[in-house]
Amino acid sequence: MRLHTPYETNMSDLMSVAAIKDLLTECPICTEHFDESTRIPRRMPCCVQSICQPCLETYTGGAATLSCPMCRHRHNLPGGVKSLPKETLILKTLDYLKIQKGLHLPCTDCPDKETAVAQCDNCGTFLCSLCLSAHKRNMVTKAHTINTFDEMKGRPVQSFRRLHQCSQHQQPLQFYCYTCDKVVCVSCTVVDHKEGKGHNVVSVNEAHQGKAKSTNDVLGELEEKTKRLSETESALQKKIENIKLSMKVARDDINKIFENLTDRLNQRRTILLSDVDGKSAENLKLTEEALDSTRQLLTKMKTSSEYMRQMRSKADKVEDLLVMGSSEASLNSMLKESPQEIPFDRTGVSFVQANVQHLQDTINVAGMVRSVTFSPTERPNGMPDTEVYNAIILEPAEFPTVMEMDRSICDQEITCPTLEWDSSTADNTIDVSGCVITNTTLAVPSPDTGCRIQNITSCLASRPLMVKKCQGQRCMFRVKFRVCVKELIQDNKLIQEIALTPTPVDAVCYQVTGLSVRVVTCPNHKQQLCLCVVCNNTLFTDRPLIQNRVGQSIDLQLCFLMDGANDKILVIDAGDNKVYTTVTDVAFDRPMWVMMYVGYPAISDVRGELITGHNITGTFANYNH
């Protein structure tokens, strides 16, 4: 934002601004160019930037404190803004530019401020033509070196000098006091900066040499830090983009799911409304036909009765006998005639709110917004610092269950929770659909929302297993997977992993905490793929599966029974219903996450399917105790 100040700018100043507009000689606050009379550049000691005096005075509001407009650092200025040092280098640059552009530069040696045409190299003063003549004739200054502005045009700014003079003694600044960190004149060295009083005074050249080295070192470090901060800035910007993208994807997913639910509800409503018509149509038709038949007979009887009464009222006895005789058969026939009957006393259709309360309860807990955070955590031994090793934190972890969502077996002593893969956490190159995950490369990678595992082709299940909260403190799930070798796989290579861990991590390695069941090229069985069971980085058992040859494949279905009552996990081969291995001393005090790694499609095809909840079948009595 541009700050407006009460100072006026004349036409010559505007011309100067236009001529030097392309250089960094303007105030970063008001964007007006600095000058030596009004917009004096004052250097901020906190961020080494210069701001014009009027802007700083506006910011202070007359107070003795100033919050830097650039970096917000607070300064106490008992002497006001004017106590901040002038940035003489900017003033020198402005004078240099005016000389290069042929602009008006006032003579500093006469009261008329005529346009200067030269500079005295010894005095540092700007001289108009009249003062230049006087300068050359003066006995004191006639031997000074004079540079005309025409001679100075085209020279670098470093060759242009201004007179650096002590404000107290009006003598050249030729010395530097390290003790006071100040450039001083020769008189200062014998008065206020005397070496005998503990002051360390050296020549300007010597001080410059030492200061230049240390300053260059600092600037080098600042450059390195600037690079790191730029990288941090880019990373933070990427994180912001990921967060915003995750918000968009989450909203889109919610809208899609609930639009689909709305469509399904509307379809169900249409079916029910159709059932109302269908189940009512036959009985309604029968009843309407009976009503029509009854009305026809009623009309016939009323009309005939009224007609007979009218005729007999006007007839004599002979005529009455003839009328009665001709109508008797018809009247008796009407007495015997019956309308169409219906086979029920009453009927109708009703809407039974079957499962509606269950549906409403489900809707109340349908879906959940979860934050997924990847944070650096303690590394296992041997993990290089350069490798990413992030703990995956999902909050909230557990979501409300719905009645009959999970299955209980063995007289309610084993719970089979319903699980599916959480596609929002899956590496964006693998294919996830419900309970099935494959390492098939997607034609279009899923959006990087910041919630996805990035360093390994893995995916988490939708909910953790809360073993201690299950009935009987036992729960079970199955995993059906298939591995097919596409090329010869190197030794000690992780191909597929099913992990059950309280602390899932995103890293280029297997899960080191909790249970890990892996298909690997085992170093103990050469040229074979083995099934290894590892818990907390300790190998329990390994078993050869297939040869490490192109085209070899294996289908397995493993059952995982977590026994919180006895702190153990049974890994069961569901094919022959035998316990493959038992892992003891397992801590179930935290939620346990199911996680699957499916390897890289270049070397193998991997497919994993969760079989959970009511999809689990079989006899488990042997594992109940």
XYZ file of C-alpha atoms in Angstrom:
625
model
C 0.000 0.000 0.000
C 1.295 3.472 -0.874
C 1.578 5.950 1.985
C 0.659 9.546 1.201
C 2.658 12.236 2.932
C 2.225 15.987 3.031
C 5.457 16.679 1.147
C 5.179 18.216 -2.330
C 7.250 17.091 -5.318
C 8.338 19.711 -7.860
C 8.720 19.171 -11.628
C 12.499 18.791 -11.556
C 12.148 16.006 -8.955
C 9.611 14.246 -11.187
C 12.051 14.381 -14.056
C 14.746 12.898 -11.833
C 12.433 10.103 -10.781
C 11.582 9.298 -14.400
C 15.259 9.149 -15.304
C 16.297 6.801 -12.509
C 13.096 4.818 -12.105
C 14.738 1.549 -13.118
C 17.125 1.393 -10.136
C 16.513 0.407 -6.522
C 16.639 3.881 -5.055
C 13.077 4.192 -3.847
C 11.478 3.757 -0.454
C 9.882 0.280 -0.181
C 6.945 1.730 1.750
C 5.792 4.765 -0.242
C 7.752 3.860 -3.447
C 8.914 7.480 -3.745
C 12.580 8.056 -4.560
C 14.959 9.023 -1.808
C 16.586 12.452 -1.692
C 18.984 14.276 0.595
C 16.600 16.919 1.892
C 13.141 15.448 2.417
C 13.007 11.707 1.824
C 16.264 10.941 3.567
C 17.007 7.188 3.554
C 17.373 5.864 7.098
C 18.883 2.416 7.557
C 17.009 -0.038 9.792
C 19.536 -1.933 11.969
C 17.274 -5.002 12.180
C 16.912 -5.977 8.517
C 19.569 -3.687 6.925
C 17.006 -1.988 4.684
C 16.480 1.718 4.120
C 13.173 3.515 4.531
C 12.556 7.205 3.962
C 12.359 9.449 7.000
C 8.749 10.664 6.426
C 7.459 7.057 6.300
C 9.258 6.172 9.525
C 7.878 9.282 11.218
C 4.396 8.269 10.066
C 4.898 4.806 11.575
C 6.163 6.108 14.915
C 3.377 8.658 15.271
C 5.742 10.800 17.300
C 6.478 8.027 19.825
C 9.971 6.979 20.907
C 9.384 3.378 19.746
C 9.238 2.026 16.216
C 8.081 -1.308 14.842
C 10.080 -1.899 11.673
C 7.668 -1.754 8.703
C 9.643 -4.529 6.980
C 10.287 -7.160 9.677
C 8.212 -5.908 12.661
C 11.232 -5.750 14.990
C 10.651 -3.174 17.731
C 13.185 -0.414 18.370
C 13.505 2.128 21.152
C 14.489 5.471 19.602
C 14.910 8.107 22.332
C 16.343 10.446 19.710
C 13.510 9.795 17.275
C 13.753 8.629 13.668
C 16.619 11.057 13.012
C 18.825 9.009 15.316
C 18.834 6.205 12.741
C 21.872 6.399 10.425
C 21.545 7.901 6.956
C 22.199 5.499 4.138
C 24.965 7.517 2.485
C 25.506 4.918 -0.204
C 21.988 5.516 -1.536
C 22.564 9.290 -1.503
C 25.831 8.770 -3.350
C 24.051 6.559 -5.902
C 21.392 9.223 -6.451
C 24.087 11.858 -7.108
C 25.916 9.462 -9.425
C 22.749 8.798 -11.431
C 22.015 12.496 -11.782
C 25.497 13.036 -13.188
C 25.074 10.115 -15.615
C 21.676 11.407 -16.773
C 22.713 15.052 -16.951
C 20.195 16.132 -14.330
C 20.383 19.118 -12.021
C 22.841 18.651 -9.150
C 23.203 21.770 -6.964
C 26.552 23.339 -6.239
C 27.542 22.682 -2.639
C 30.040 25.597 -2.508
C 27.765 28.598 -3.119
C 24.483 29.832 -1.637
C 22.751 30.121 -5.030
C 22.657 26.354 -5.582
C 23.590 26.756 -9.218
C 23.891 23.619 -11.331
C 27.174 21.872 -10.601
C 29.474 20.951 -13.500
C 32.380 19.312 -11.659
C 33.501 17.701 -8.428
C 36.622 18.235 -6.401
C 38.148 14.844 -5.722
C 39.904 16.114 -2.609
C 37.047 18.060 -1.026
C 34.205 15.933 -2.381
C 32.220 19.116 -3.144
C 30.116 19.744 -6.257
C 31.104 22.993 -8.045
C 29.246 25.232 -10.455
C 31.253 26.980 -13.183
C 31.862 30.097 -11.054
C 32.866 28.187 -7.951
C 35.049 25.919 -10.082
C 37.058 28.941 -11.264
C 37.396 30.209 -7.712
C 38.426 26.741 -6.527
C 41.213 26.580 -9.069
C 42.496 30.063 -8.094
C 42.392 29.541 -4.319
C 45.874 29.014 -2.849
C 44.605 26.165 -0.639
C 42.625 24.274 -3.268
C 44.261 25.077 -6.593
C 46.279 21.856 -6.488
C 43.186 19.690 -5.897
C 42.106 17.148 -8.498
C 39.003 18.269 -10.385
C 36.694 15.860 -12.309
C 34.178 17.421 -14.651
C 30.795 15.736 -14.969
C 31.478 15.061 -18.653
C 34.599 13.164 -17.612
C 32.673 11.245 -14.969
C 29.965 10.033 -17.343
C 30.354 6.369 -18.161
C 32.546 5.635 -15.162
C 31.375 2.917 -12.686
C 29.617 4.018 -9.521
C 32.534 2.671 -7.438
C 34.795 5.397 -8.876
C 32.418 8.117 -7.710
C 33.302 9.437 -4.266
C 31.662 11.616 -1.703
C 33.466 13.411 1.074
C 33.314 11.360 4.289
C 33.780 13.955 6.995
C 33.600 13.803 10.766
C 30.475 15.636 11.901
C 32.280 16.773 15.066
C 35.683 17.862 13.735
C 34.960 18.358 10.002
C 37.976 16.201 9.140
C 38.186 13.198 6.809
C 37.145 9.854 8.248
C 40.378 7.861 7.997
C 40.310 5.497 10.973
C 38.063 2.779 12.411
C 37.558 2.099 16.134
C 36.828 -1.614 16.682
C 35.929 -0.926 20.300
C 33.121 1.479 19.378
C 32.445 -0.010 15.918
C 32.710 3.464 14.400
C 34.602 5.278 11.610
C 36.450 8.268 13.071
C 38.804 11.100 12.105
C 42.349 11.737 13.324
C 41.112 14.174 15.994
C 38.747 11.515 17.351
C 41.691 9.155 17.834
C 43.302 11.540 20.322
C 40.107 12.613 22.088
C 37.258 10.096 22.353
C 38.918 7.050 20.785
C 42.413 7.167 22.200
C 44.270 3.844 22.171
C 45.588 4.588 25.645
C 42.026 4.462 26.915
C 41.507 0.913 25.653
C 40.281 1.716 22.145
C 41.425 -0.499 19.279
C 41.919 1.928 16.360
C 43.169 0.907 12.897
C 43.225 2.534 9.471
C 40.124 2.416 7.293
C 41.931 0.184 4.760
C 42.933 -2.359 7.409
C 39.488 -2.363 9.003
C 37.814 -2.709 5.605
C 39.937 -5.722 4.740
C 38.980 -7.536 7.954
C 35.344 -6.481 7.905
C 34.932 -7.379 4.229
C 36.065 -10.956 4.855
C 33.737 -11.508 7.820
C 30.854 -9.816 5.997
C 31.436 -11.935 2.881
C 31.427 -15.042 5.069
C 28.139 -13.984 6.636
C 26.675 -13.190 3.212
C 27.737 -16.638 2.032
C 25.987 -18.222 5.005
C 22.949 -16.035 4.351
C 22.907 -17.209 0.753
C 22.955 -20.838 1.881
C 20.223 -20.117 4.430
C 18.256 -18.282 1.744
C 18.385 -21.400 -0.425
C 17.182 -23.530 2.458
C 14.414 -21.070 3.289
C 13.400 -20.983 -0.382
C 13.174 -24.758 -0.321
C 11.178 -24.548 2.908
C 8.935 -21.917 1.339
C 8.300 -24.171 -1.665
C 7.649 -27.139 0.621
C 5.220 -25.121 2.761
C 3.471 -23.834 -0.353
C 3.185 -27.432 -1.541
C 1.735 -28.418 1.830
C -0.836 -25.618 1.591
C -1.755 -26.771 -1.905
C -2.047 -30.350 -0.630
C -4.285 -29.282 2.260
C -6.541 -27.292 -0.070
C -6.589 -30.155 -2.556
C -7.437 -32.629 0.206
C -10.317 -30.347 1.248
C -11.627 -30.274 -2.323
C -11.262 -34.033 -2.797
C -12.927 -34.720 0.579
C -15.845 -32.420 -0.293
C -16.164 -34.009 -3.735
C -16.112 -37.486 -2.189
C -18.745 -36.533 0.388
C -20.981 -34.982 -2.266
C -20.531 -37.994 -4.541
C -21.338 -40.505 -1.793
C -24.400 -38.632 -0.586
C -25.618 -37.988 -4.123
C -25.338 -41.738 -4.718
C -27.157 -42.393 -1.443
C -29.837 -39.912 -2.479
C -30.172 -41.698 -5.822
C -30.445 -45.052 -4.055
C -33.027 -43.651 -1.647
C -35.019 -42.216 -4.540
C -34.798 -45.553 -6.352
C -36.002 -47.326 -3.220
C -38.838 -44.821 -2.852
C -39.854 -45.426 -6.460
C -39.864 -49.185 -5.857
C -41.962 -48.827 -2.695
C -44.422 -46.476 -4.398
C -44.654 -48.940 -7.258
C -45.290 -51.722 -4.714
C -48.136 -49.648 -3.257
C -49.765 -49.529 -6.705
C -48.943 -53.144 -7.525
C -50.138 -54.693 -4.265
C -53.351 -52.583 -4.323
C -54.261 -52.941 -7.991
C -55.910 -56.425 -7.964
C -58.003 -55.921 -4.839
C -58.877 -52.401 -5.937
C -60.021 -53.737 -9.310
C -62.143 -56.476 -7.698
C -63.718 -54.006 -5.291
C -64.432 -51.446 -8.010
C -66.013 -54.176 -10.201
C -68.147 -55.335 -7.243
C -69.199 -51.753 -6.600
C -70.151 -51.296 -10.254
C -72.135 -54.561 -10.224
C -73.930 -53.564 -7.023
C -74.805 -50.150 -8.427
C -76.159 -51.643 -11.636
C -78.427 -54.100 -9.773
C -79.506 -51.382 -7.329
C -80.403 -49.023 -10.171
C -82.273 -51.783 -11.964
C -84.304 -52.688 -8.872
C -85.107 -49.085 -7.968
C -86.176 -48.274 -11.517
C -88.335 -51.410 -11.904
C -89.989 -50.986 -8.496
C -90.835 -47.345 -9.157
C -92.130 -48.181 -12.641
C -94.476 -50.904 -11.228
C -95.812 -48.571 -8.580
C -96.503 -45.853 -11.145
C -98.226 -48.275 -13.537
C -100.431 -49.916 -10.879
C -101.534 -46.557 -9.494
C -103.119 -45.716 -12.802
C -104.601 -49.137 -13.719
C -108.045 -50.714 -12.988
C -108.213 -54.242 -11.697
C -108.116 -55.909 -15.101
C -105.148 -53.759 -16.195
C -103.449 -54.319 -12.866
C -103.751 -58.084 -13.242
C -102.216 -57.891 -16.717
C -99.297 -55.724 -15.485
C -98.588 -57.950 -12.480
C -98.760 -61.076 -14.608
C -96.325 -59.746 -17.211
C -93.860 -58.463 -14.576
C -93.894 -61.205 -11.972
C -91.138 -63.305 -13.518
C -88.841 -60.306 -13.933
C -89.400 -59.096 -10.391
C -88.742 -62.573 -8.949
C -85.580 -62.805 -11.083
C -84.335 -59.526 -9.568
C -84.858 -60.932 -6.107
C -82.666 -63.892 -6.954
C -79.963 -61.809 -8.739
C -76.813 -61.036 -6.651
C -74.111 -58.443 -7.283
C -70.439 -59.464 -7.790
C -68.818 -60.360 -4.470
C -65.234 -59.870 -3.154
C -63.328 -62.556 -1.237
C -62.471 -60.349 1.757
C -64.117 -58.266 4.390
C -61.644 -55.385 4.046
C -58.149 -54.898 2.707
C -55.489 -52.228 2.098
C -51.745 -51.654 1.934
C -49.501 -50.213 4.617
C -45.891 -49.017 4.723
C -43.857 -50.958 7.249
C -40.839 -48.974 8.473
C -38.667 -52.056 8.322
C -34.982 -51.232 8.955
C -35.777 -47.507 8.816
C -34.577 -46.895 12.353
C -31.461 -48.934 11.577
C -30.999 -46.861 8.410
C -31.452 -43.623 10.313
C -28.930 -44.749 12.913
C -26.549 -45.637 10.111
C -27.061 -42.270 8.404
C -26.260 -40.534 11.682
C -22.808 -42.134 11.655
C -22.369 -42.474 7.894
C -18.935 -41.291 6.816
C -16.294 -39.566 8.873
C -13.793 -36.788 8.230
C -10.364 -37.878 9.389
C -7.086 -35.948 9.503
C -4.038 -37.857 8.275
C -0.692 -36.490 9.468
C 2.799 -37.663 8.541
C 5.375 -36.652 11.168
C 9.070 -37.549 11.572
C 9.558 -40.188 14.252
C 12.401 -42.098 15.896
C 14.307 -44.057 13.272
C 15.242 -47.706 13.561
C 18.926 -48.556 13.653
C 20.519 -48.406 10.228
C 17.953 -46.042 8.709
C 19.882 -43.181 6.988
C 18.971 -39.631 8.007
C 18.453 -38.786 4.338
C 15.583 -41.284 4.040
C 12.036 -40.193 4.906
C 10.683 -41.986 7.984
C 7.300 -40.585 9.006
C 4.788 -41.898 11.528
C 1.232 -41.928 10.154
C -1.245 -40.447 12.623
C -4.962 -40.764 11.834
C -7.447 -38.834 13.965
C -9.983 -39.919 14.917
C -8.826 -43.501 14.492
C -11.937 -45.528 15.305
C -15.333 -44.672 13.854
C -18.801 -45.457 15.278
C -20.018 -48.916 14.331
C -23.502 -49.837 13.223
C -25.555 -52.645 14.707
C -24.770 -55.969 13.027
C -21.912 -54.382 11.078
C -19.438 -56.806 12.666
C -19.872 -60.533 13.056
C -19.546 -62.505 16.278
C -18.665 -66.182 16.234
C -17.869 -68.948 18.712
C -20.652 -68.013 21.135
C -19.847 -64.318 20.884
C -16.229 -64.840 21.973
C -14.582 -63.786 18.683
C -15.453 -60.571 16.836
C -14.954 -60.236 13.093
C -14.809 -56.471 12.447
C -15.809 -55.178 9.031
C -12.805 -53.636 7.250
C -11.998 -52.248 3.840
C -9.009 -50.422 2.411
C -8.921 -46.670 2.945
C -8.228 -45.477 -0.601
C -7.569 -41.923 0.615
C -4.336 -43.083 2.308
C -3.118 -45.304 -0.546
C -0.034 -44.469 -2.582
C -1.422 -42.664 -5.615
C 0.002 -45.200 -8.091
C -1.854 -48.303 -6.848
C -5.439 -49.383 -7.488
C -7.779 -49.632 -4.490
C -11.437 -50.610 -4.664
C -13.332 -51.489 -1.507
C -11.663 -54.571 -0.022
C -9.286 -55.194 -2.951
C -5.885 -53.634 -3.560
C -3.538 -54.308 -6.504
C -0.244 -52.863 -7.666
C -1.699 -52.184 -11.092
C -0.396 -48.798 -12.199
C -3.211 -46.300 -12.640
C -3.498 -44.562 -16.002
C -4.184 -41.330 -14.128
C -2.595 -41.175 -10.649
C -4.904 -40.214 -7.810
C -4.573 -36.591 -6.626
C -1.830 -35.913 -4.099
C -3.937 -34.635 -1.208
C -1.236 -34.797 1.462
C -3.086 -37.733 3.074
C -1.417 -40.379 0.934
C 1.498 -42.674 1.681
C 4.267 -41.517 -0.651
C 7.410 -43.513 0.012
C 6.097 -47.056 -0.363
C 3.248 -48.603 -2.368
C 1.023 -49.277 0.642
C -2.442 -48.627 1.968
C -4.073 -48.614 5.417
C -7.356 -50.251 6.370
C -10.346 -48.024 7.030
C -10.312 -48.506 10.814
C -7.970 -49.860 13.481
C -8.691 -52.992 15.482
C -9.563 -52.251 19.113
C -8.789 -55.723 20.458
C -9.317 -54.964 24.139
C -12.797 -53.578 23.397
C -13.982 -56.649 21.466
C -16.188 -59.309 23.055
C -13.927 -61.886 24.642
C -11.025 -59.572 23.756
C -10.545 -61.547 20.548
C -10.965 -60.408 16.974
C -10.238 -61.910 13.582
C -9.831 -60.970 9.941
C -8.586 -62.660 6.776
C -6.399 -61.562 3.906
C -6.439 -63.296 0.558
C -3.515 -62.437 -1.662
C -1.833 -63.487 -4.867
C 1.780 -62.954 -6.007
C 2.956 -63.607 -9.574
C 6.637 -63.214 -10.502
C 7.240 -61.124 -13.651
C 11.041 -61.014 -13.583
C 13.862 -62.527 -11.528
C 13.849 -60.756 -8.158
C 17.053 -59.875 -6.317
C 17.840 -61.357 -2.902
C 16.336 -59.931 0.277
C 13.687 -58.009 -1.656
C 10.316 -57.163 -0.090
C 7.536 -58.148 -2.503
C 4.397 -58.027 -0.371
C 3.619 -57.288 3.274
C 0.634 -57.530 5.586
C 1.326 -55.547 8.738
C -0.579 -55.234 11.997
C 0.981 -52.268 13.779
C 0.089 -49.669 16.422
C 2.424 -47.147 14.757
C 2.277 -47.302 10.953
C 5.075 -45.422 9.184
C 5.589 -44.032 5.709
C 9.130 -45.079 4.789
C 11.069 -47.001 2.171
C 11.116 -50.151 4.307
C 8.848 -52.673 5.987
C 6.935 -51.940 9.199
C 9.307 -52.475 12.127
C 6.747 -52.177 14.945
C 4.115 -54.855 15.480
C 3.438 -57.918 13.311
C 4.736 -58.095 9.741
C 3.914 -61.041 7.459
C 6.016 -60.698 4.319
C 6.621 -62.353 1.008
C 10.346 -61.862 0.359
C 13.262 -63.327 -1.518
C 14.620 -64.899 1.633
C 18.421 -65.134 2.061
C 17.906 -68.414 3.966
C 16.289 -70.126 0.946
C 18.116 -69.293 -2.265
C 16.113 -68.708 -5.434
C 12.813 -68.943 -3.539
C 10.088 -66.637 -2.368
C 9.356 -67.174 1.315
C 6.611 -66.227 3.738
C 8.268 -64.643 6.783
C 6.565 -63.762 10.052
C 8.312 -60.966 11.955
C 7.213 -59.167 15.109
C 8.941 -56.036 16.389
C 11.779 -56.706 13.955
C 12.331 -60.271 15.312
C 11.982 -63.162 12.860
C 9.640 -65.909 14.129
C 9.537 -68.214 11.125
C 9.926 -68.354 7.365
C 8.568 -70.872 4.883
C 9.392 -71.307 1.175
C 6.424 -70.647 -1.102
C 7.500 -70.758 -4.770
C 10.597 -70.643 -6.923
C 11.997 -67.238 -7.851
C 11.255 -67.734 -11.538
C 9.283 -65.751 -14.095
C 5.694 -67.001 -14.277
C 5.625 -68.592 -10.820
C 2.618 -67.594 -8.720
C 1.109 -68.330 -5.316
C -2.383 -67.843 -3.861
C -2.677 -67.693 -0.085
C -5.417 -66.924 2.392
C -4.230 -66.121 5.888
C -6.391 -65.677 8.949
C -5.212 -63.379 11.747
C -6.659 -64.074 15.201
C -5.755 -61.478 17.830
C -6.169 -62.825 21.356
C -6.117 -59.843 23.700
C -6.969 -62.033 26.672
C -3.699 -63.956 26.252
C -1.628 -61.273 24.460
C -0.936 -63.318 21.347
C -1.608 -63.417 17.610
C -2.321 -66.604 15.694
C -1.446 -66.598 11.996
C -3.596 -69.315 10.437
C -3.424 -70.853 6.980
C -7.081 -70.677 6.020
C -6.475 -73.212 3.252
C -5.974 -76.129 5.655
C -7.223 -74.378 8.818
C -3.931 -74.929 10.618
C -2.022 -72.481 12.789
C 1.008 -71.340 10.832
C 2.685 -69.589 13.768
C 1.830 -68.025 17.124
C 3.314 -64.691 18.223
C 3.260 -64.143 21.970
C 3.716 -61.189 24.317
C 1.851 -58.833 22.004
C 0.727 -55.516 23.523
C -2.848 -54.659 22.555
C -3.036 -51.484 24.639
C -3.219 -49.330 21.474
C -5.316 -49.522 18.290
C -3.797 -51.912 15.737
C -3.760 -50.845 12.086
C -3.876 -53.284 9.188
C -1.514 -52.138 6.420
C -0.591 -53.780 3.124
C 2.372 -53.266 0.815
C 1.883 -54.535 -2.739
C 5.322 -54.068 -4.298
C 6.290 -52.700 -7.670
C 4.489 -53.856 -10.828
C 7.744 -54.113 -12.787
C 8.827 -57.246 -10.895
C 5.561 -58.837 -9.732
C 1.786 -58.649 -9.833
C 0.314 -58.458 -6.334
C -3.318 -58.526 -5.284
C -4.650 -58.359 -1.732
C -8.236 -58.728 -0.540
C -9.610 -58.158 2.941
C -12.206 -60.732 4.024
C -13.910 -59.422 7.130
C -17.181 -59.099 9.030
C -20.002 -61.326 7.767
C -17.868 -62.455 4.815
C -15.810 -64.646 7.144
C -17.031 -68.242 7.077
C -15.737 -71.473 8.515
C -15.254 -73.238 11.837
C -13.099 -71.578 14.439
C -13.831 -73.592 17.539
C -10.241 -74.857 17.612
C -8.956 -71.317 18.103
C -11.391 -70.258 20.790
C -9.027 -71.155 23.613
